[in-house]
mmCIF file of C-alpha atoms in Angstrom:
data_model
loop_
_atom_site.group_PDB
_atom_site.id
_atom_site.type_symbol
_atom_site.label_atom_id
_atom_site.label_comp_id
_atom_site.label_asym_id
_atom_site.label_seq_id
_atom_site.Cartn_x
_atom_site.Cartn_y
_atom_site.Cartn_z
ATOM 1 C CA MET A 1 143.137 122.503 125.326
ATOM 2 C CA THR A 2 144.757 122.652 121.893
ATOM 3 C CA THR A 3 141.968 121.098 119.815
ATOM 4 C CA MET A 4 138.211 121.493 119.767
ATOM 5 C CA THR A 5 135.104 120.048 118.172
ATOM 6 C CA ALA A 6 133.706 122.145 115.338
ATOM 7 C CA LEU A 7 131.138 121.768 112.601
ATOM 8 C CA GLN A 8 132.836 121.734 109.215
ATOM 9 C CA THR A 9 131.313 122.059 105.759
ATOM 10 C CA THR A 10 132.858 120.487 102.684
ATOM 11 C CA PRO A 11 131.738 121.072 99.066
ATOM 12 C CA GLY A 12 129.825 118.080 97.758
ATOM 13 C CA ALA A 13 129.261 116.555 101.183
ATOM 14 C CA VAL A 14 125.744 115.424 102.075
ATOM 15 C CA ARG A 15 125.854 117.388 105.330
ATOM 16 C CA PRO A 16 128.431 119.160 107.500
ATOM 17 C CA GLU A 17 130.347 116.997 109.951
ATOM 18 C CA LEU A 18 131.708 117.394 113.467
ATOM 19 C CA VAL A 19 135.501 117.246 113.384
ATOM 20 C CA ARG A 20 138.461 117.991 115.646
ATOM 21 C CA VAL A 21 140.396 121.116 114.685
ATOM 22 C CA PRO A 22 142.938 123.384 116.424
ATOM 23 C CA VAL A 23 141.616 125.964 118.877
ATOM 24 C CA PRO A 24 142.108 129.376 117.225
ATOM 25 C CA ALA A 25 144.582 131.806 118.757
ATOM 26 C CA PRO A 26 143.128 135.310 119.197
ATOM 27 C CA ALA A 27 144.774 138.076 117.192
ATOM 28 C CA ASP A 28 145.890 141.250 118.962
ATOM 29 C CA ASP A 29 142.425 142.842 118.659
ATOM 30 C CA GLN A 30 140.416 139.671 119.304
ATOM 31 C CA VAL A 31 138.979 137.731 122.205
ATOM 32 C CA LEU A 32 138.720 133.963 122.400
ATOM 33 C CA VAL A 33 135.258 132.873 123.501
ATOM 34 C CA ARG A 34 134.376 129.475 124.894
ATOM 35 C CA THR A 35 130.952 129.025 123.357
ATOM 36 C CA ARG A 36 127.991 127.877 125.434
ATOM 37 C CA ALA A 37 125.291 128.171 122.778
ATOM 38 C CA VAL A 38 125.052 129.040 119.085
ATOM 39 C CA ALA A 39 122.115 130.155 116.948
ATOM 40 C CA VAL A 40 121.296 129.100 113.399
ATOM 41 C CA ASN A 41 120.611 131.661 110.657
ATOM 42 C CA ASN A 42 119.551 131.309 107.021
ATOM 43 C CA ALA A 43 123.094 131.898 105.801
ATOM 44 C CA ASP A 44 124.258 128.837 107.740
ATOM 45 C CA VAL A 45 122.206 126.388 105.688
ATOM 46 C CA THR A 46 123.438 127.397 102.226
ATOM 47 C CA GLU A 47 125.471 124.899 100.218
ATOM 48 C CA ALA A 48 129.154 124.912 101.119
ATOM 49 C CA ALA A 49 131.439 126.678 98.648
ATOM 50 C CA ASP A 50 134.600 125.736 100.544
ATOM 51 C CA VAL A 51 135.861 123.924 103.615
ATOM 52 C CA ARG A 52 134.965 126.110 106.560
ATOM 53 C CA ILE A 53 133.350 126.351 109.972
ATOM 54 C CA PRO A 54 129.903 127.945 109.525
ATOM 55 C CA GLY A 55 127.890 129.910 112.071
ATOM 56 C CA PHE A 56 128.241 133.486 113.265
ATOM 57 C CA GLU A 57 125.996 133.981 116.322
ATOM 58 C CA PHE A 58 126.931 132.753 119.784
ATOM 59 C CA SER A 59 127.153 133.254 123.529
ATOM 60 C CA GLY A 60 129.847 132.142 125.942
ATOM 61 C CA GLU A 61 132.713 133.319 128.142
ATOM 62 C CA VAL A 62 135.901 135.143 127.187
ATOM 63 C CA VAL A 63 138.830 132.861 128.051
ATOM 64 C CA ALA A 64 141.697 134.783 126.422
ATOM 65 C CA ALA A 65 142.333 138.219 124.967
ATOM 66 C CA GLY A 66 144.784 139.612 122.428
ATOM 67 C CA SER A 67 147.500 142.084 123.381
ATOM 68 C CA ALA A 68 145.417 145.108 122.306
ATOM 69 C CA VAL A 69 142.394 144.102 124.396
ATOM 70 C CA ASP A 70 141.795 144.992 128.039
ATOM 71 C CA PRO A 71 142.738 141.832 129.995
ATOM 72 C CA ALA A 72 139.765 142.508 132.286
ATOM 73 C CA ALA A 73 137.606 141.111 129.458
ATOM 74 C CA VAL A 74 138.712 137.589 130.382
ATOM 75 C CA GLY A 75 135.991 135.856 132.361
ATOM 76 C CA THR A 76 133.182 138.028 130.991
ATOM 77 C CA ALA A 77 129.984 136.371 129.776
ATOM 78 C CA VAL A 78 129.370 137.685 126.271
ATOM 79 C CA MET A 79 127.166 137.282 123.230
ATOM 80 C CA GLY A 80 128.160 138.364 119.763
ATOM 81 C CA VAL A 81 128.734 137.716 116.092
ATOM 82 C CA GLY A 82 131.711 136.458 114.146
ATOM 83 C CA PRO A 83 132.585 133.846 111.520
ATOM 84 C CA GLY A 84 133.308 130.277 112.568
ATOM 85 C CA ALA A 85 130.937 130.226 115.529
ATOM 86 C CA PHE A 86 129.840 126.581 115.225
ATOM 87 C CA ALA A 87 132.701 125.403 117.397
ATOM 88 C CA GLU A 88 133.659 125.007 121.027
ATOM 89 C CA TYR A 89 135.805 128.132 120.761
ATOM 90 C CA VAL A 90 135.595 131.155 118.467
ATOM 91 C CA ALA A 91 138.020 134.058 118.032
ATOM 92 C CA VAL A 92 136.312 137.373 117.190
ATOM 93 C CA HIS A 93 137.089 141.072 117.228
ATOM 94 C CA HIS A 94 136.598 142.413 120.741
ATOM 95 C CA ARG A 95 134.081 145.010 119.482
ATOM 96 C CA HIS A 96 131.871 142.277 118.042
ATOM 97 C CA VAL A 97 130.794 141.014 121.450
ATOM 98 C CA MET A 98 128.718 142.636 124.195
ATOM 99 C CA PRO A 99 128.196 141.635 127.830
ATOM 100 C CA VAL A 100 125.306 139.265 128.427
ATOM 101 C CA PRO A 101 122.707 141.232 130.428
ATOM 102 C CA ASP A 102 122.113 140.035 133.977
ATOM 103 C CA GLY A 103 119.941 136.956 134.347
ATOM 104 C CA VAL A 104 119.904 135.986 130.664
ATOM 105 C CA PRO A 105 120.702 132.283 130.069
ATOM 106 C CA SER A 106 123.202 131.319 127.365
ATOM 107 C CA ASP A 107 120.627 129.861 124.957
ATOM 108 C CA VAL A 108 118.547 133.048 125.044
ATOM 109 C CA ALA A 109 121.662 135.208 124.672
ATOM 110 C CA ALA A 110 122.837 133.257 121.615
ATOM 111 C CA GLY A 111 119.591 133.990 119.791
ATOM 112 C CA LEU A 112 119.791 137.767 120.186
ATOM 113 C CA PRO A 113 122.874 139.501 118.703
ATOM 114 C CA THR A 114 121.990 139.438 114.991
ATOM 115 C CA ALA A 115 118.411 140.554 115.525
ATOM 116 C CA LEU A 116 119.357 143.211 118.053
ATOM 117 C CA LEU A 117 122.032 144.869 115.972
ATOM 118 C CA THR A 118 120.014 144.596 112.739
ATOM 119 C CA GLU A 119 116.712 145.974 114.028
ATOM 120 C CA TYR A 120 118.341 148.512 116.334
ATOM 121 C CA GLY A 121 120.554 149.702 113.493
ATOM 122 C CA ALA A 122 117.638 149.992 111.069
ATOM 123 C CA LEU A 123 115.439 151.882 113.521
ATOM 124 C CA ARG A 124 118.231 154.283 114.424
ATOM 125 C CA ARG A 125 118.999 154.768 110.732
ATOM 126 C CA ALA A 126 115.344 155.577 109.920
ATOM 127 C CA PRO A 127 115.362 157.334 112.437
ATOM 128 C CA LEU A 128 112.576 156.334 114.811
ATOM 129 C CA SER A 129 111.012 159.141 116.836
ATOM 130 C CA ALA A 130 108.998 158.714 120.014
ATOM 131 C CA GLY A 131 105.360 157.939 119.262
ATOM 132 C CA ASP A 132 105.946 156.853 115.655
ATOM 133 C CA THR A 133 103.838 154.162 114.026
ATOM 134 C CA VAL A 134 106.182 151.429 112.795
ATOM 135 C CA LEU A 135 105.297 148.795 110.200
ATOM 136 C CA LEU A 136 107.394 145.617 110.030
ATOM 137 C CA THR A 137 106.925 143.233 107.107
ATOM 138 C CA ALA A 138 107.577 139.492 107.497
ATOM 139 C CA ALA A 139 107.518 140.097 111.216
ATOM 140 C CA THR A 140 107.290 136.387 112.075
ATOM 141 C CA SER A 141 110.901 135.917 110.985
ATOM 142 C CA ALA A 142 113.276 135.458 113.913
ATOM 143 C CA ILE A 143 114.684 138.939 113.334
ATOM 144 C CA GLY A 144 111.256 140.506 112.840
ATOM 145 C CA LEU A 145 109.931 139.089 116.107
ATOM 146 C CA VAL A 146 112.723 140.831 117.976
ATOM 147 C CA GLY A 147 112.199 143.938 115.839
ATOM 148 C CA VAL A 148 108.629 144.310 117.111
ATOM 149 C CA GLN A 149 109.942 144.378 120.670
ATOM 150 C CA VAL A 150 112.875 146.676 119.908
ATOM 151 C CA ALA A 151 110.617 149.195 118.154
ATOM 152 C CA THR A 152 108.400 149.361 121.222
ATOM 153 C CA GLU A 153 111.366 149.669 123.559
ATOM 154 C CA LEU A 154 112.846 152.525 121.503
ATOM 155 C CA GLY A 155 109.631 154.514 121.735
ATOM 156 C CA ALA A 156 107.274 153.474 118.928
ATOM 157 C CA GLY A 157 103.717 154.424 119.777
ATOM 158 C CA ARG A 158 102.196 151.704 117.612
ATOM 159 C CA VAL A 159 103.646 148.633 115.914
ATOM 160 C CA ILE A 160 101.942 147.025 112.916
ATOM 161 C CA ALA A 161 103.296 143.626 111.920
ATOM 162 C CA THR A 162 102.634 141.492 108.858
ATOM 163 C CA THR A 163 102.377 137.756 108.354
ATOM 164 C CA ARG A 164 101.065 135.661 105.490
ATOM 165 C CA SER A 165 99.170 133.313 107.792
ATOM 166 C CA GLU A 166 96.317 133.977 110.204
ATOM 167 C CA GLU A 167 97.582 131.190 112.461
ATOM 168 C CA ARG A 168 100.685 133.257 113.275
ATOM 169 C CA ARG A 169 98.690 136.242 114.521
ATOM 170 C CA PRO A 170 98.993 135.106 118.186
ATOM 171 C CA LEU A 171 102.773 134.852 117.777
ATOM 172 C CA LEU A 172 102.981 138.521 116.761
ATOM 173 C CA GLU A 173 100.509 139.677 119.357
ATOM 174 C CA GLY A 174 102.506 137.764 121.959
ATOM 175 C CA VAL A 175 105.642 139.830 121.282
ATOM 176 C CA GLY A 176 103.717 143.092 121.452
ATOM 177 C CA ALA A 177 102.386 143.948 117.990
ATOM 178 C CA HIS A 178 99.429 146.311 118.330
ATOM 179 C CA ASP A 179 97.987 145.331 114.951
ATOM 180 C CA VAL A 180 98.565 142.391 112.608
ATOM 181 C CA VAL A 181 98.030 142.470 108.843
ATOM 182 C CA VAL A 182 97.581 139.027 107.283
ATOM 183 C CA THR A 183 98.884 139.605 103.777
ATOM 184 C CA GLY A 184 97.595 136.247 102.593
ATOM 185 C CA THR A 185 94.036 137.599 102.804
ATOM 186 C CA GLU A 186 94.397 141.380 103.280
ATOM 187 C CA ASP A 187 95.790 144.123 101.074
ATOM 188 C CA LEU A 188 98.828 145.464 102.905
ATOM 189 C CA VAL A 189 98.591 149.074 101.757
ATOM 190 C CA ALA A 190 94.834 149.401 102.187
ATOM 191 C CA ARG A 191 94.885 147.821 105.647
ATOM 192 C CA VAL A 192 97.752 149.983 106.908
ATOM 193 C CA ARG A 193 95.975 153.087 105.598
ATOM 194 C CA GLU A 194 92.821 151.967 107.383
ATOM 195 C CA LEU A 195 94.668 151.356 110.656
ATOM 196 C CA THR A 196 96.356 154.756 110.515
ATOM 197 C CA GLY A 197 93.310 156.814 109.558
ATOM 198 C CA GLY A 198 94.508 157.170 105.975
ATOM 199 C CA THR A 199 97.899 158.570 106.921
ATOM 200 C CA GLY A 200 100.262 155.589 106.629
ATOM 201 C CA ALA A 201 103.084 154.398 108.849
ATOM 202 C CA ASP A 202 105.849 156.767 109.936
ATOM 203 C CA VAL A 203 108.553 154.120 109.597
ATOM 204 C CA VAL A 204 108.599 150.839 107.669
ATOM 205 C CA LEU A 205 111.157 148.075 108.159
ATOM 206 C CA ASP A 206 110.859 145.783 105.154
ATOM 207 C CA HIS A 207 112.322 142.309 105.617
ATOM 208 C CA VAL A 208 111.121 140.938 102.267
ATOM 209 C CA GLY A 209 112.196 143.048 99.303
ATOM 210 C CA GLY A 210 110.920 142.084 95.866
ATOM 211 C CA ALA A 211 107.404 143.339 95.143
ATOM 212 C CA VAL A 212 106.763 143.931 98.845
ATOM 213 C CA LEU A 213 109.193 146.845 98.917
ATOM 214 C CA ASP A 214 106.929 148.790 96.553
ATOM 215 C CA ASP A 215 103.992 148.099 98.886
ATOM 216 C CA ALA A 216 106.112 149.253 101.822
ATOM 217 C CA ILE A 217 106.705 152.572 100.093
ATOM 218 C CA ALA A 218 102.982 152.909 99.366
ATOM 219 C CA ALA A 219 102.144 152.152 102.999
ATOM 220 C CA VAL A 220 104.353 154.867 104.501
ATOM 221 C CA ARG A 221 103.036 158.358 105.183
ATOM 222 C CA PRO A 222 104.145 161.323 103.039
ATOM 223 C CA GLY A 223 107.669 162.121 104.082
ATOM 224 C CA GLY A 224 107.970 158.876 106.033
ATOM 225 C CA ARG A 225 110.967 156.545 106.153
ATOM 226 C CA VAL A 226 111.343 153.093 104.615
ATOM 227 C CA VAL A 227 114.339 150.926 105.495
ATOM 228 C CA SER A 228 115.033 147.783 103.462
ATOM 229 C CA VAL A 229 116.426 145.342 106.023
ATOM 230 C CA GLY A 230 115.943 141.834 104.608
ATOM 231 C CA ARG A 231 115.843 140.206 101.193
ATOM 232 C CA LEU A 232 113.661 137.141 101.749
ATOM 233 C CA ALA A 233 112.289 137.575 98.208
ATOM 234 C CA GLY A 234 115.758 138.034 96.730
ATOM 235 C CA PRO A 235 118.315 140.826 96.338
ATOM 236 C CA THR A 236 116.401 142.842 93.732
ATOM 237 C CA ALA A 237 113.158 144.807 93.763
ATOM 238 C CA GLU A 238 111.146 146.799 91.220
ATOM 239 C CA ILE A 239 109.674 149.995 92.609
ATOM 240 C CA ASP A 240 107.617 152.851 91.204
ATOM 241 C CA LEU A 241 110.070 155.755 91.280
ATOM 242 C CA PHE A 242 107.356 158.274 90.423
ATOM 243 C CA ALA A 243 105.293 157.090 93.403
ATOM 244 C CA LEU A 244 108.372 157.325 95.612
ATOM 245 C CA ALA A 245 109.020 160.870 94.414
ATOM 246 C CA ARG A 246 105.411 161.938 94.946
ATOM 247 C CA SER A 247 105.335 160.535 98.466
ATOM 248 C CA GLY A 248 108.452 162.345 99.574
ATOM 249 C CA ALA A 249 109.405 159.202 101.471
ATOM 250 C CA VAL A 250 113.036 158.443 102.263
ATOM 251 C CA LEU A 251 114.149 154.973 101.130
ATOM 252 C CA GLN A 252 117.254 153.450 102.672
ATOM 253 C CA SER A 253 118.821 149.988 102.680
ATOM 254 C CA VAL A 254 121.012 148.441 105.342
ATOM 255 C CA SER A 255 123.205 145.362 105.589
ATOM 256 C CA PHE A 256 125.634 144.994 108.466
ATOM 257 C CA GLY A 257 128.711 142.941 107.581
ATOM 258 C CA PHE A 258 131.794 142.068 109.618
ATOM 259 C CA THR A 259 133.922 144.785 108.020
ATOM 260 C CA PRO A 260 134.714 147.478 108.835
ATOM 261 C CA VAL A 261 134.614 146.383 112.465
ATOM 262 C CA GLU A 262 133.401 149.825 113.562
ATOM 263 C CA VAL A 263 129.960 149.197 112.041
ATOM 264 C CA ILE A 264 128.934 146.268 114.208
ATOM 265 C CA GLY A 265 131.066 147.585 117.040
ATOM 266 C CA GLY A 266 129.143 150.844 117.152
ATOM 267 C CA LEU A 267 125.790 149.100 116.902
ATOM 268 C CA LEU A 268 126.548 146.693 119.747
ATOM 269 C CA GLU A 269 127.671 149.592 121.914
ATOM 270 C CA GLY A 270 124.320 151.255 121.238
ATOM 271 C CA VAL A 271 122.468 148.022 121.977
ATOM 272 C CA THR A 272 124.384 147.629 125.233
ATOM 273 C CA ARG A 273 123.530 151.184 126.257
ATOM 274 C CA ASP A 274 119.899 151.298 125.143
ATOM 275 C CA LEU A 275 118.574 147.742 125.362
ATOM 276 C CA SER A 276 120.511 145.786 128.004
ATOM 277 C CA ASP A 277 117.967 146.538 130.737
ATOM 278 C CA ALA A 278 115.091 145.498 128.464
ATOM 279 C CA VAL A 279 116.853 142.207 127.644
ATOM 280 C CA SER A 280 117.699 141.587 131.294
ATOM 281 C CA GLN A 281 114.079 142.135 132.305
ATOM 282 C CA GLY A 282 112.672 140.027 129.456
ATOM 283 C CA ARG A 283 110.959 142.849 127.567
ATOM 284 C CA VAL A 284 113.157 142.043 124.565
ATOM 285 C CA ALA A 285 113.785 138.351 123.971
ATOM 286 C CA PRO A 286 114.161 135.979 121.040
ATOM 287 C CA VAL A 287 111.456 133.479 120.205
ATOM 288 C CA VAL A 288 113.336 130.178 120.333
ATOM 289 C CA GLY A 289 111.429 127.694 118.232
ATOM 290 C CA ARG A 290 113.839 124.814 118.623
ATOM 291 C CA HIS A 291 116.457 123.835 121.181
ATOM 292 C CA THR A 292 118.965 121.200 120.180
ATOM 293 C CA ALA A 293 122.323 119.867 121.266
ATOM 294 C CA PHE A 294 125.467 120.976 119.452
ATOM 295 C CA THR A 295 126.126 117.347 118.516
ATOM 296 C CA ASP A 296 122.788 117.290 116.672
ATOM 297 C CA LEU A 297 123.614 120.326 114.507
ATOM 298 C CA PRO A 298 124.462 118.340 111.332
ATOM 299 C CA ALA A 299 120.993 116.776 111.252
ATOM 300 C CA THR A 300 119.342 120.048 112.275
ATOM 301 C CA LEU A 301 120.997 122.001 109.460
ATOM 302 C CA ALA A 302 120.134 119.275 106.963
ATOM 303 C CA ALA A 303 116.470 119.454 107.992
ATOM 304 C CA LEU A 304 116.393 123.244 107.669
ATOM 305 C CA ALA A 305 118.127 123.076 104.281
ATOM 306 C CA ALA A 306 115.411 120.632 103.167
ATOM 307 C CA GLY A 307 112.752 123.234 103.911
ATOM 308 C CA GLU A 308 111.670 122.381 107.443
ATOM 309 C CA HIS A 309 110.126 125.487 109.031
ATOM 310 C CA VAL A 310 110.669 126.612 112.604
ATOM 311 C CA ASP A 311 109.072 129.741 114.069
ATOM 312 C CA GLY A 312 111.777 131.826 115.677
ATOM 313 C CA LYS A 313 115.358 130.807 116.326
ATOM 314 C CA THR A 314 117.009 127.418 116.356
ATOM 315 C CA VAL A 315 119.578 127.357 119.171
ATOM 316 C CA ALA A 316 122.127 124.649 119.917
ATOM 317 C CA SER A 317 123.657 124.309 123.385
ATOM 318 C CA LEU A 318 127.174 123.066 123.965
ATOM 319 C CA GLY A 319 127.156 122.629 127.723
ATOM 320 C CA ASP A 320 130.705 122.179 128.999
ATOM 321 C CA ALA A 321 133.211 122.626 126.185
#
């Protein structure tokens, strides 16, 4: 096949459109993946700045490999991240995919890579020690829901998760949160102190930023670790530097981009080593809030851009490419 169907964005267009484009040829260090499912992320619904194929999270099978890649990779079921994923075929660096764990269907696999590498990377960066109490803010986000499970799998003794709505408490408890703080009605810092006997959390993964980051610092124990993972409230935050200094807490911030390739490559190798069994056995899984067909992606993205909320991931299946 020389052409494929792909979703294409165009500046000024009402919504992205499905078009026929050439199948990409893998570079020397890339694999060509025939996609079976793709997952939607917040970055995919932003207004188009240029003509491009959006999407960056997928699952599928390797159908070709560049000259610098082990030819044994061809035929492997993989999941991974890379630009231009909303298409029947995607060419990505060979280190940006990992084998799909045994027994995991393509739609589940597509909803995992971003959350796995982000939460795994943040918890390793903290670092998380066995038995630690971990606090995750905005834990009902698709990434946060996986983060609750990953923290437990990596040895957290207790996981505290936040949500703004009482009605989402069962969602967090269902993925393994030991305690839920409803920030719409409870004071985050006071409640975490109460739950931890006045000590505070050992590790905090903050997915919000903004004013919440200051609360995250106040909720960590003296000498604890705070990792800024997400920026749901925007890219800036105002924090009390004197309070940070007095607490002795370590504040870090992470963002895992496509370059240099070693960053994601190293994280996915760690995920493969440390979490594949948990994914295979269902102890770590995405919450898929919506399944749709690939052909319905234009309408799905338009609905999400208009503010429609879906708990967990939106995953689109391609079937036979």
